[in-house]
Amino acid sequence: MTALTRAATLLVALGATCAYAADIGYLAPPGAPAREFPSPQRPVAQIVSPSRSTEEHRDSLNESGEIARLLGLKPGMTVGDIGAGSGYHTVRLSRLVGSAGSVVAEDVTRDYLVELARRTDRLGLTNVKFALGDPHDPRLPASSLDAAILVHMYHEISQPYAFLYNLAPALKQGARVGIVDLERPTPEHGTPIELLRCELSAFGYREIDTHQLAGDGGYLAVFSAPDEASRKSPRDIVACGDRAGTR
């Protein structure tokens, strides 16, 4: 390959990346600001990778299939993949919900979404939307989701109370939220289940069930979205203690 050809190839690649980036942004106006909410009384893990394990390993455990089954995900639904990262679940959910449904891939790291947009384009997946979020706000349209999954990322949410508050309006009536994490302290990229229950119940999310996933997949905790009667205002939210998150 000549220098001129390499330069032309690089320009094409850069142009394609810029085009994908131009299509990725916030899908909704900002919600309540983080300053109105208490900060978590436990450490927050750093975002270190767009994926926790190889896709081959996760497929061997049928991770995506089990989560979809336990959450009752079906064709025609709109599902939010919150903290989509490299898109392991986005790609598989896209095929599950089909042309009548859609997947909203949300992340706070724009580069992850740009790369995921390129991946879905290569795969010919046309029912995926991309949503840039803030650490305290997923910035998703009201009543847009039949379900949401947060897989191995809850421990990385720096403002969980604000995030959960701002996520709730995007959930349709009867929507379910599935959170997958490991039973380990938050600095070790997990969330003890009792801490998770405390933080979600602090805002009115109600636990439906908890399942143990195969292998090293961790647990899946399923919650219902808070209704208007059970939703608390920011000033009424009390932060959970940090003992469960740091032991």
Coordinates of N, CA and C in Angstrom, one line a residue:
M1 N 0.8 -1.2 0.0 CA 0.0 0.0 0.0 C 0.9 1.2 0.0
T2 N 0.6 2.1 -0.9 CA 1.4 3.4 -1.0 C 1.0 4.3 0.1
A3 N 1.9 5.3 0.3 CA 1.6 6.3 1.3 C 0.3 7.1 1.0
L4 N 0.1 7.4 -0.3 CA -1.1 8.1 -0.7 C -2.3 7.2 -0.5
T5 N -2.2 5.9 -0.7 CA -3.4 5.0 -0.5 C -3.7 5.0 1.0
R6 N -2.6 4.9 1.8 CA -2.8 4.8 3.3 C -3.5 6.1 3.8
A7 N -3.0 7.2 3.3 CA -3.6 8.5 3.7 C -5.1 8.6 3.3
A8 N -5.4 8.1 2.1 CA -6.8 8.1 1.7 C -7.7 7.2 2.5
T9 N -7.1 6.1 2.8 CA -7.9 5.1 3.7 C -8.1 5.7 5.1
L10 N -7.1 6.4 5.6 CA -7.2 7.0 6.9 C -8.3 8.1 6.9
L11 N -8.3 8.9 5.8 CA -9.3 10.0 5.7 C -10.7 9.4 5.6
V12 N -10.9 8.4 4.9 CA -12.2 7.7 4.8 C -12.6 7.2 6.2
A13 N -11.7 6.6 6.9 CA -12.1 6.1 8.2 C -12.4 7.2 9.2
L14 N -11.6 8.3 9.1 CA -11.9 9.4 10.0 C -13.2 10.1 9.6
G15 N -13.5 10.2 8.3 CA -14.8 10.7 7.9 C -15.9 9.9 8.4
A16 N -15.8 8.6 8.3 CA -16.9 7.7 8.8 C -17.1 7.9 10.3
T17 N -16.0 7.9 11.0 CA -16.1 8.1 12.5 C -16.8 9.4 12.8
C18 N -16.4 10.5 12.1 CA -17.1 11.8 12.4 C -18.5 11.7 12.1
A19 N -18.9 11.0 11.0 CA -20.3 10.9 10.6 C -21.1 10.2 11.7
Y20 N -20.5 9.1 12.2 CA -21.2 8.4 13.3 C -21.4 9.3 14.5
A21 N -20.3 10.0 14.9 CA -20.3 10.8 16.1 C -21.3 11.9 15.9
A22 N -21.5 12.5 14.7 CA -22.5 13.5 14.5 C -23.9 13.1 14.8
D23 N -24.1 11.8 14.7 CA -25.5 11.3 14.9 C -25.8 10.9 16.3
I24 N -24.8 11.0 17.2 CA -24.9 10.6 18.6 C -25.0 11.8 19.5
G25 N -26.0 11.8 20.3 CA -26.2 12.9 21.2 C -27.3 12.6 22.2
Y26 N -27.7 13.6 23.0 CA -28.8 13.4 23.9 C -30.1 13.2 23.2
L27 N -30.9 12.3 23.7 CA -32.3 12.1 23.1 C -33.4 12.9 23.9
A28 N -33.0 13.5 25.0 CA -34.0 14.2 25.8 C -33.4 15.4 26.5
P29 N -34.2 16.4 26.9 CA -33.6 17.5 27.7 C -33.1 16.9 29.1
P30 N -32.3 17.7 29.8 CA -31.8 17.3 31.1 C -32.9 17.2 32.1
G31 N -32.8 16.2 33.0 CA -33.7 16.0 34.1 C -33.2 16.8 35.3
A32 N -33.5 16.3 36.5 CA -33.2 17.0 37.7 C -31.7 17.0 37.9
P33 N -31.1 18.1 38.3 CA -29.6 18.2 38.4 C -29.1 17.4 39.6
A34 N -27.9 17.0 39.5 CA -27.3 16.1 40.5 C -27.2 16.8 41.9
R35 N -27.1 18.1 41.9 CA -27.0 18.8 43.2 C -28.2 18.6 44.1
E36 N -29.3 18.2 43.6 CA -30.5 18.1 44.4 C -30.6 16.8 45.1
F37 N -29.6 15.9 44.9 CA -29.7 14.6 45.5 C -28.5 14.3 46.4
P38 N -28.6 13.4 47.3 CA -27.5 13.0 48.1 C -26.5 12.2 47.3
S39 N -25.2 12.3 47.7 CA -24.2 11.5 47.0 C -24.2 10.1 47.7
P40 N -23.7 9.1 46.9 CA -23.7 7.8 47.5 C -22.7 7.7 48.7
Q41 N -23.1 7.0 49.7 CA -22.2 6.9 50.9 C -21.4 5.6 50.8
R42 N -20.8 5.5 49.6 CA -19.9 4.3 49.4 C -19.0 4.6 48.1
P43 N -17.9 3.9 47.9 CA -17.1 4.2 46.8 C -17.8 4.0 45.4
V44 N -17.4 4.7 44.4 CA -17.9 4.5 43.0 C -16.7 4.0 42.2
A45 N -16.9 2.8 41.5 CA -15.9 2.3 40.7 C -15.6 3.1 39.4
Q46 N -14.4 3.1 38.9 CA -14.1 3.8 37.7 C -14.5 3.0 36.5
I47 N -14.9 3.7 35.4 CA -15.1 3.0 34.1 C -13.8 2.6 33.5
V48 N -13.6 1.3 33.4 CA -12.2 0.9 32.9 C -12.3 0.2 31.5
S49 N -13.5 -0.3 31.1 CA -13.5 -1.0 29.9 C -14.9 -1.0 29.3
P50 N -15.1 -1.1 28.0 CA -16.5 -1.2 27.4 C -17.1 -2.6 27.6
S51 N -16.3 -3.6 28.1 CA -16.8 -4.9 28.2 C -16.1 -5.6 29.3
R52 N -16.9 -6.4 30.1 CA -16.3 -7.1 31.3 C -15.6 -8.4 30.9
S53 N -15.9 -9.0 29.8 CA -15.4 -10.3 29.5 C -15.5 -10.5 28.0
T54 N -15.0 -11.6 27.4 CA -15.1 -11.9 26.0 C -16.6 -12.3 25.7
E55 N -17.0 -11.9 24.5 CA -18.4 -12.3 24.1 C -18.5 -13.8 24.0
E56 N -17.5 -14.5 23.6 CA -17.5 -16.0 23.5 C -17.8 -16.6 24.8
H57 N -17.2 -16.1 25.9 CA -17.4 -16.6 27.2 C -18.8 -16.3 27.7
R58 N -19.3 -15.1 27.4 CA -20.6 -14.7 27.8 C -21.7 -15.5 27.1
D59 N -21.4 -15.8 25.8 CA -22.3 -16.6 25.0 C -22.4 -18.0 25.6
S60 N -21.2 -18.5 26.0 CA -21.2 -19.9 26.5 C -22.0 -20.1 27.8
L61 N -22.3 -18.9 28.5 CA -23.2 -19.0 29.6 C -24.6 -18.6 29.3
N62 N -24.8 -18.2 28.0 CA -26.1 -17.8 27.5 C -26.6 -16.6 28.4
E63 N -25.6 -15.7 28.6 CA -25.9 -14.5 29.5 C -27.1 -13.7 28.9
S64 N -27.0 -13.3 27.7 CA -28.0 -12.4 27.1 C -29.4 -13.2 27.0
G65 N -29.4 -14.4 26.7 CA -30.6 -15.2 26.6 C -31.3 -15.4 27.9
E66 N -30.5 -15.6 29.0 CA -31.1 -15.8 30.3 C -31.7 -14.5 30.8
I67 N -31.0 -13.4 30.6 CA -31.5 -12.1 31.0 C -32.8 -11.8 30.3
A68 N -32.8 -12.0 29.0 CA -34.0 -11.7 28.2 C -35.2 -12.6 28.7
R69 N -34.9 -13.9 29.0 CA -36.0 -14.8 29.4 C -36.5 -14.4 30.8
L70 N -35.6 -14.1 31.7 CA -36.0 -13.7 33.1 C -36.8 -12.4 33.2
L71 N -36.4 -11.5 32.2 CA -37.1 -10.2 32.2 C -38.4 -10.2 31.3
G72 N -38.6 -11.3 30.6 CA -39.7 -11.4 29.7 C -39.7 -10.5 28.5
L73 N -38.4 -10.3 28.0 CA -38.3 -9.5 26.8 C -38.8 -10.2 25.5
K74 N -39.5 -9.5 24.7 CA -40.2 -10.1 23.5 C -40.0 -9.2 22.3
P75 N -40.3 -9.8 21.1 CA -40.3 -9.0 19.9 C -41.3 -7.9 20.0
G76 N -40.9 -6.7 19.4 CA -41.8 -5.6 19.4 C -41.5 -4.6 20.6
M77 N -40.7 -5.0 21.6 CA -40.5 -4.2 22.7 C -39.4 -3.1 22.4
T78 N -39.4 -2.1 23.2 CA -38.3 -1.1 23.2 C -37.5 -1.3 24.5
V79 N -36.2 -1.7 24.3 CA -35.4 -2.0 25.5 C -34.2 -1.0 25.6
G80 N -34.0 -0.5 26.7 CA -32.8 0.4 27.0 C -31.7 -0.4 27.5
D81 N -30.5 -0.4 26.8 CA -29.3 -1.0 27.2 C -28.5 0.1 27.9
I82 N -28.6 0.3 29.2 CA -28.0 1.4 29.9 C -26.6 1.0 30.2
G83 N -25.7 1.9 29.8 CA -24.2 1.5 29.9 C -23.9 0.5 28.9
A84 N -24.2 0.7 27.6 CA -24.1 -0.3 26.6 C -22.7 -0.7 26.3
G85 N -21.7 0.1 26.5 CA -20.3 -0.2 26.3 C -20.1 -0.7 24.8
S86 N -19.5 -1.9 24.7 CA -19.2 -2.4 23.4 C -20.4 -3.0 22.7
G87 N -21.5 -3.1 23.4 CA -22.8 -3.5 22.7 C -23.1 -5.0 22.7
Y88 N -22.5 -5.7 23.6 CA -22.8 -7.2 23.7 C -24.3 -7.4 23.7
H89 N -25.0 -6.7 24.6 CA -26.4 -7.0 24.8 C -27.2 -6.2 23.7
T90 N -26.7 -5.1 23.3 CA -27.4 -4.3 22.3 C -27.6 -5.1 21.0
V91 N -26.5 -5.7 20.5 CA -26.6 -6.5 19.3 C -27.6 -7.7 19.4
R92 N -27.5 -8.4 20.5 CA -28.4 -9.6 20.7 C -29.8 -9.2 21.0
L93 N -30.0 -8.1 21.7 CA -31.4 -7.6 21.9 C -32.0 -7.1 20.6
S94 N -31.2 -6.5 19.7 CA -31.7 -6.0 18.5 C -32.3 -7.1 17.7
R95 N -31.7 -8.2 17.7 CA -32.2 -9.4 16.9 C -33.5 -10.0 17.6
L96 N -33.5 -9.9 19.0 CA -34.6 -10.4 19.7 C -35.9 -9.6 19.5
V97 N -35.8 -8.3 19.6 CA -37.0 -7.5 19.5 C -37.5 -7.3 18.1
G98 N -36.6 -7.5 17.1 CA -37.0 -7.5 15.7 C -37.3 -6.1 15.2
S99 N -37.8 -6.1 14.0 CA -38.0 -4.9 13.2 C -39.2 -4.1 13.8
A100 N -40.1 -4.7 14.6 CA -41.2 -4.0 15.2 C -40.7 -3.4 16.6
G101 N -39.6 -3.8 17.0 CA -39.1 -3.2 18.3 C -37.8 -2.4 18.1
S102 N -37.2 -2.0 19.2 CA -36.0 -1.2 19.1 C -35.2 -1.3 20.3
V103 N -33.9 -1.0 20.2 CA -33.0 -1.0 21.3 C -32.4 0.4 21.4
V104 N -32.4 0.9 22.6 CA -31.7 2.2 22.8 C -30.5 2.0 23.6
A105 N -29.3 2.1 22.9 CA -28.0 1.9 23.5 C -27.6 3.3 24.1
E106 N -27.5 3.3 25.5 CA -27.1 4.5 26.2 C -25.8 4.3 26.9
D107 N -25.0 5.4 26.9 CA -23.7 5.3 27.6 C -23.2 6.8 27.8
V108 N -22.4 6.9 28.8 CA -21.8 8.3 29.1 C -20.5 8.5 28.3
T109 N -20.0 7.4 27.7 CA -18.7 7.5 26.9 C -19.1 7.6 25.5
R110 N -18.9 8.7 24.9 CA -19.3 8.9 23.4 C -18.5 8.0 22.5
D111 N -17.2 7.8 22.8 CA -16.4 6.9 22.0 C -17.0 5.5 21.9
Y112 N -17.5 5.0 23.0 CA -18.1 3.7 23.0 C -19.3 3.6 22.1
L113 N -20.1 4.7 22.1 CA -21.3 4.7 21.2 C -20.9 4.8 19.8
V114 N -19.9 5.6 19.5 CA -19.4 5.8 18.1 C -19.0 4.4 17.6
E115 N -18.2 3.7 18.3 CA -17.7 2.4 17.9 C -18.9 1.4 17.8
L116 N -19.9 1.5 18.7 CA -21.0 0.6 18.6 C -21.9 0.9 17.4
A117 N -22.0 2.2 17.0 CA -22.7 2.6 15.9 C -22.1 2.0 14.6
R118 N -20.8 2.0 14.6 CA -20.1 1.4 13.4 C -20.3 -0.1 13.4
R119 N -20.4 -0.8 14.6 CA -20.6 -2.2 14.6 C -22.0 -2.6 14.2
T120 N -23.0 -1.9 14.6 CA -24.4 -2.2 14.2 C -24.6 -1.9 12.7
D121 N -23.9 -0.9 12.2 CA -24.0 -0.7 10.8 C -23.4 -1.8 10.0
R122 N -22.2 -2.3 10.4 CA -21.6 -3.5 9.7 C -22.5 -4.7 9.8
L123 N -23.2 -4.8 10.9 CA -24.1 -6.0 11.0 C -25.5 -5.8 10.4
G124 N -25.8 -4.6 9.9 CA -27.0 -4.3 9.3 C -28.2 -4.2 10.2
L125 N -27.9 -3.8 11.5 CA -29.0 -3.7 12.5 C -29.6 -2.3 12.4
T126 N -30.8 -2.2 12.0 CA -31.4 -0.9 11.8 C -32.4 -0.4 12.9
N127 N -32.5 -1.2 13.9 CA -33.5 -0.9 15.0 C -32.8 -0.4 16.3
V128 N -31.5 0.1 16.2 CA -30.8 0.5 17.3 C -30.7 2.0 17.3
K129 N -31.0 2.7 18.4 CA -30.8 4.1 18.6 C -29.7 4.3 19.6
F130 N -29.1 5.5 19.5 CA -27.9 5.7 20.4 C -28.2 7.0 21.2
A131 N -27.9 6.9 22.5 CA -28.3 7.9 23.4 C -27.1 8.3 24.3
L132 N -26.6 9.4 24.2 CA -25.5 9.9 25.1 C -26.2 10.3 26.4
G133 N -25.6 9.9 27.5 CA -26.1 10.2 28.8 C -25.1 11.0 29.7
D134 N -25.6 11.5 30.8 CA -24.8 12.2 31.8 C -24.6 11.2 33.0
P135 N -23.6 11.4 33.8 CA -23.4 10.5 34.9 C -24.6 10.4 35.9
H136 N -25.4 11.5 35.9 CA -26.5 11.5 36.8 C -27.9 11.4 36.1
D137 N -27.8 11.2 34.7 CA -29.1 11.3 34.0 C -28.9 10.6 32.6
P138 N -29.7 9.6 32.4 CA -29.5 8.9 31.1 C -30.1 9.7 29.9
R139 N -30.8 10.7 30.1 CA -31.3 11.6 29.1 C -32.1 10.9 28.0
L140 N -33.1 10.1 28.5 CA -34.0 9.3 27.6 C -35.4 9.9 27.6
P141 N -36.1 9.8 26.4 CA -37.4 10.4 26.3 C -38.4 9.7 27.3
A142 N -39.4 10.5 27.7 CA -40.4 10.0 28.6 C -41.2 8.9 28.0
S143 N -41.5 7.9 28.9 CA -42.3 6.7 28.5 C -41.9 6.1 27.2
S144 N -40.6 5.9 27.1 CA -40.0 5.3 25.8 C -39.6 3.9 26.0
L145 N -39.5 3.3 27.2 CA -38.9 2.0 27.4 C -39.9 1.0 28.0
D146 N -40.0 -0.2 27.4 CA -40.7 -1.3 28.0 C -39.9 -2.0 29.0
A147 N -38.6 -1.9 28.9 CA -37.7 -2.5 29.9 C -36.3 -1.8 29.8
A148 N -35.5 -1.9 30.8 CA -34.2 -1.4 30.8 C -33.3 -2.4 31.5
I149 N -32.1 -2.6 31.0 CA -31.1 -3.4 31.6 C -29.8 -2.6 31.9
L150 N -29.2 -2.9 33.1 CA -28.0 -2.2 33.5 C -27.1 -3.4 33.9
V151 N -26.2 -3.7 33.0 CA -25.4 -5.0 33.2 C -23.9 -4.6 33.5
H152 N -23.5 -5.1 34.7 CA -22.2 -4.9 35.2 C -21.7 -3.4 35.1
M153 N -22.6 -2.5 35.5 CA -22.2 -1.1 35.4 C -22.8 -0.3 36.5
Y154 N -23.7 -0.8 37.3 CA -24.3 0.0 38.3 C -23.3 0.6 39.3
H155 N -22.3 -0.2 39.6 CA -21.3 0.3 40.6 C -20.4 1.4 40.0
E156 N -20.6 1.7 38.7 CA -19.8 2.8 38.1 C -20.7 4.1 38.0
I157 N -21.9 4.1 38.4 CA -22.8 5.3 38.4 C -22.4 6.2 39.5
S158 N -21.9 7.3 39.2 CA -21.3 8.2 40.2 C -22.4 8.9 41.1
Q159 N -23.6 9.1 40.5 CA -24.7 9.7 41.2 C -26.0 8.8 41.1
P160 N -26.0 7.7 41.8 CA -27.1 6.7 41.6 C -28.4 7.3 41.9
Y161 N -28.6 8.1 42.9 CA -29.9 8.6 43.3 C -30.5 9.5 42.2
A162 N -29.7 10.4 41.7 CA -30.1 11.3 40.6 C -30.4 10.4 39.4
F163 N -29.5 9.5 39.1 CA -29.7 8.6 37.9 C -31.0 7.9 38.0
L164 N -31.3 7.2 39.1 CA -32.5 6.4 39.2 C -33.7 7.3 39.1
Y165 N -33.6 8.5 39.7 CA -34.7 9.5 39.6 C -35.0 9.9 38.2
N166 N -33.9 10.2 37.4 CA -34.1 10.6 36.0 C -34.4 9.5 35.1
L167 N -34.1 8.3 35.4 CA -34.4 7.1 34.6 C -35.9 6.8 34.7
A168 N -36.5 7.0 35.8 CA -37.9 6.6 36.0 C -38.9 7.1 35.0
P169 N -38.8 8.4 34.6 CA -39.8 8.9 33.6 C -39.7 8.3 32.3
A170 N -38.5 7.7 31.9 CA -38.4 7.0 30.6 C -39.1 5.6 30.6
L171 N -39.4 5.1 31.7 CA -40.0 3.8 31.8 C -41.5 3.8 31.7
K172 N -42.1 3.0 30.8 CA -43.5 2.9 30.6 C -44.1 2.3 31.9
Q173 N -45.4 2.5 32.0 CA -46.1 1.8 33.1 C -46.0 0.3 32.9
G174 N -45.6 -0.4 34.0 CA -45.3 -1.8 34.0 C -44.0 -2.2 33.6
A175 N -43.1 -1.3 33.2 CA -41.7 -1.6 32.7 C -40.9 -2.2 33.9
R176 N -40.0 -3.0 33.5 CA -39.1 -3.7 34.4 C -37.7 -3.2 34.2
V177 N -36.9 -3.2 35.3 CA -35.5 -2.8 35.3 C -34.7 -4.0 35.8
G178 N -33.8 -4.5 34.9 CA -32.9 -5.6 35.3 C -31.5 -5.1 35.6
I179 N -31.0 -5.4 36.8 CA -29.7 -4.9 37.1 C -28.8 -6.2 37.4
V180 N -27.7 -6.3 36.6 CA -26.8 -7.4 36.8 C -25.5 -6.9 37.4
D181 N -25.1 -7.6 38.5 CA -23.8 -7.2 39.1 C -23.3 -8.4 39.9
L182 N -22.2 -8.2 40.5 CA -21.5 -9.2 41.3 C -21.7 -8.9 42.7
E183 N -21.7 -10.0 43.5 CA -21.8 -9.8 45.0 C -20.4 -9.6 45.6
R184 N -20.0 -8.3 45.4 CA -18.7 -7.9 45.9 C -18.7 -6.4 46.1
P185 N -17.8 -5.8 46.9 CA -17.8 -4.4 47.2 C -17.7 -3.6 45.9
T186 N -18.2 -2.4 45.9 CA -18.2 -1.5 44.7 C -16.8 -1.2 44.2
P187 N -15.8 -1.0 45.1 CA -14.5 -0.7 44.5 C -13.9 -1.9 43.7
E188 N -14.5 -3.1 43.9 CA -14.1 -4.3 43.2 C -15.0 -4.6 42.0
H189 N -15.7 -3.6 41.6 CA -16.6 -3.7 40.4 C -17.8 -4.7 40.7
G190 N -18.4 -4.5 41.8 CA -19.6 -5.2 42.1 C -20.5 -4.4 43.0
T191 N -21.7 -4.9 43.3 CA -22.6 -4.2 44.2 C -23.3 -5.2 45.1
P192 N -23.0 -5.2 46.4 CA -23.7 -6.1 47.3 C -25.2 -6.0 47.1
I193 N -25.9 -7.1 47.1 CA -27.3 -7.1 46.8 C -28.1 -6.2 47.8
E194 N -27.7 -6.3 49.0 CA -28.5 -5.5 50.0 C -28.3 -4.0 49.8
L195 N -27.1 -3.6 49.4 CA -26.9 -2.2 49.1 C -27.7 -1.8 47.9
L196 N -27.7 -2.6 46.9 CA -28.6 -2.4 45.7 C -30.0 -2.2 46.0
R197 N -30.5 -3.1 46.8 CA -31.9 -3.0 47.3 C -32.2 -1.7 48.0
C198 N -31.3 -1.4 48.9 CA -31.5 -0.1 49.7 C -31.5 1.1 48.8
E199 N -30.6 1.2 47.8 CA -30.5 2.4 47.0 C -31.7 2.5 46.0
L200 N -32.2 1.4 45.5 CA -33.4 1.5 44.6 C -34.6 1.7 45.4
S201 N -34.8 1.1 46.6 CA -36.0 1.3 47.4 C -36.0 2.7 47.9
A202 N -34.9 3.4 48.0 CA -34.8 4.7 48.5 C -35.6 5.7 47.7
F203 N -35.8 5.3 46.4 CA -36.5 6.1 45.5 C -37.9 5.6 45.1
G204 N -38.2 4.3 45.5 CA -39.5 3.8 45.2 C -39.5 2.7 44.2
Y205 N -38.3 2.2 43.7 CA -38.3 1.0 42.9 C -38.6 -0.2 43.8
R206 N -39.4 -1.1 43.3 CA -39.8 -2.3 44.0 C -39.2 -3.5 43.5
E207 N -38.5 -4.3 44.3 CA -37.9 -5.6 43.9 C -39.0 -6.6 43.6
I208 N -38.8 -7.2 42.4 CA -39.8 -8.3 42.0 C -39.1 -9.7 42.2
D209 N -37.9 -9.8 41.9 CA -37.2 -11.1 42.0 C -35.7 -10.9 41.9
T210 N -34.9 -11.9 42.3 CA -33.5 -11.9 42.1 C -33.1 -13.3 41.7
H211 N -32.3 -13.4 40.7 CA -31.8 -14.7 40.1 C -30.3 -14.7 40.1
Q212 N -29.8 -15.9 40.3 CA -28.4 -16.2 40.1 C -28.1 -16.6 38.7
L213 N -27.2 -15.9 38.0 CA -26.9 -16.3 36.6 C -25.8 -17.3 36.6
A214 N -25.6 -18.0 35.5 CA -24.6 -19.1 35.4 C -23.2 -18.6 35.5
G215 N -22.3 -19.5 35.9 CA -20.9 -19.2 35.9 C -20.6 -17.9 36.8
D216 N -19.8 -17.1 36.2 CA -19.4 -15.8 36.9 C -20.2 -14.7 36.5
G217 N -21.5 -14.9 36.0 CA -22.3 -13.9 35.6 C -22.9 -13.0 36.6
G218 N -22.9 -13.4 37.9 CA -23.4 -12.6 39.0 C -24.9 -12.8 39.2
Y219 N -25.5 -11.8 39.7 CA -27.0 -11.9 40.0 C -27.7 -11.0 39.0
L220 N -29.0 -11.3 38.8 CA -29.9 -10.4 38.1 C -31.0 -10.0 39.1
A221 N -31.1 -8.8 39.4 CA -32.1 -8.2 40.3 C -33.1 -7.5 39.4
V222 N -34.4 -7.9 39.6 CA -35.5 -7.3 38.7 C -36.3 -6.4 39.6
F223 N -36.5 -5.2 39.1 CA -37.3 -4.2 39.8 C -38.4 -3.6 38.9
S224 N -39.5 -3.2 39.6 CA -40.5 -2.5 38.8 C -40.3 -1.0 39.0
A225 N -40.7 -0.2 38.0 CA -40.5 1.2 38.1 C -41.4 1.8 39.1
P226 N -41.0 2.9 39.8 CA -41.9 3.5 40.8 C -43.0 4.2 40.1
D227 N -44.2 4.1 40.6 CA -45.3 4.8 40.1 C -45.4 6.2 40.7
E228 N -46.3 7.0 40.2 CA -46.4 8.4 40.7 C -46.6 8.4 42.2
A229 N -47.4 7.5 42.8 CA -47.7 7.5 44.2 C -46.5 7.2 45.0
S230 N -45.6 6.3 44.5 CA -44.4 5.9 45.3 C -43.2 6.7 45.0
R231 N -43.2 7.5 44.0 CA -42.0 8.3 43.7 C -41.7 9.3 44.7
K232 N -40.5 9.4 45.2 CA -40.1 10.3 46.2 C -39.5 11.5 45.5
S233 N -39.6 12.7 46.2 CA -38.9 13.9 45.7 C -37.4 13.8 46.1
P234 N -36.6 14.5 45.4 CA -35.2 14.5 45.7 C -34.9 14.8 47.2
R235 N -35.6 15.8 47.8 CA -35.3 16.2 49.2 C -35.7 15.1 50.2
D236 N -36.5 14.1 49.7 CA -36.9 13.0 50.7 C -36.1 11.8 50.6
I237 N -35.1 11.7 49.7 CA -34.3 10.6 49.5 C -33.2 10.6 50.5
V238 N -33.0 9.5 51.2 CA -32.0 9.3 52.2 C -30.9 8.3 51.7
A239 N -29.7 8.8 51.7 CA -28.6 7.9 51.2 C -28.4 6.7 52.1
C240 N -28.2 5.5 51.5 CA -27.9 4.3 52.2 C -26.5 4.4 52.8
G241 N -26.2 3.7 53.9 CA -24.9 3.7 54.5 C -23.9 3.0 53.6
D242 N -22.6 3.1 53.9 CA -21.6 2.6 53.0 C -21.1 1.2 53.5
R243 N -21.5 0.7 54.6 CA -20.9 -0.5 55.2 C -21.0 -1.7 54.2
A244 N -22.1 -1.8 53.5 CA -22.2 -2.9 52.6 C -21.4 -2.8 51.3
G245 N -21.0 -1.5 51.0 CA -20.2 -1.3 49.8 C -18.7 -1.3 50.0
T246 N -18.3 -1.4 51.3 CA -16.8 -1.2 51.5 C -16.2 -2.4 52.2
R247 N -17.0 -3.3 52.7 CA -16.5 -4.3 53.6 C -15.5 -5.3 52.8

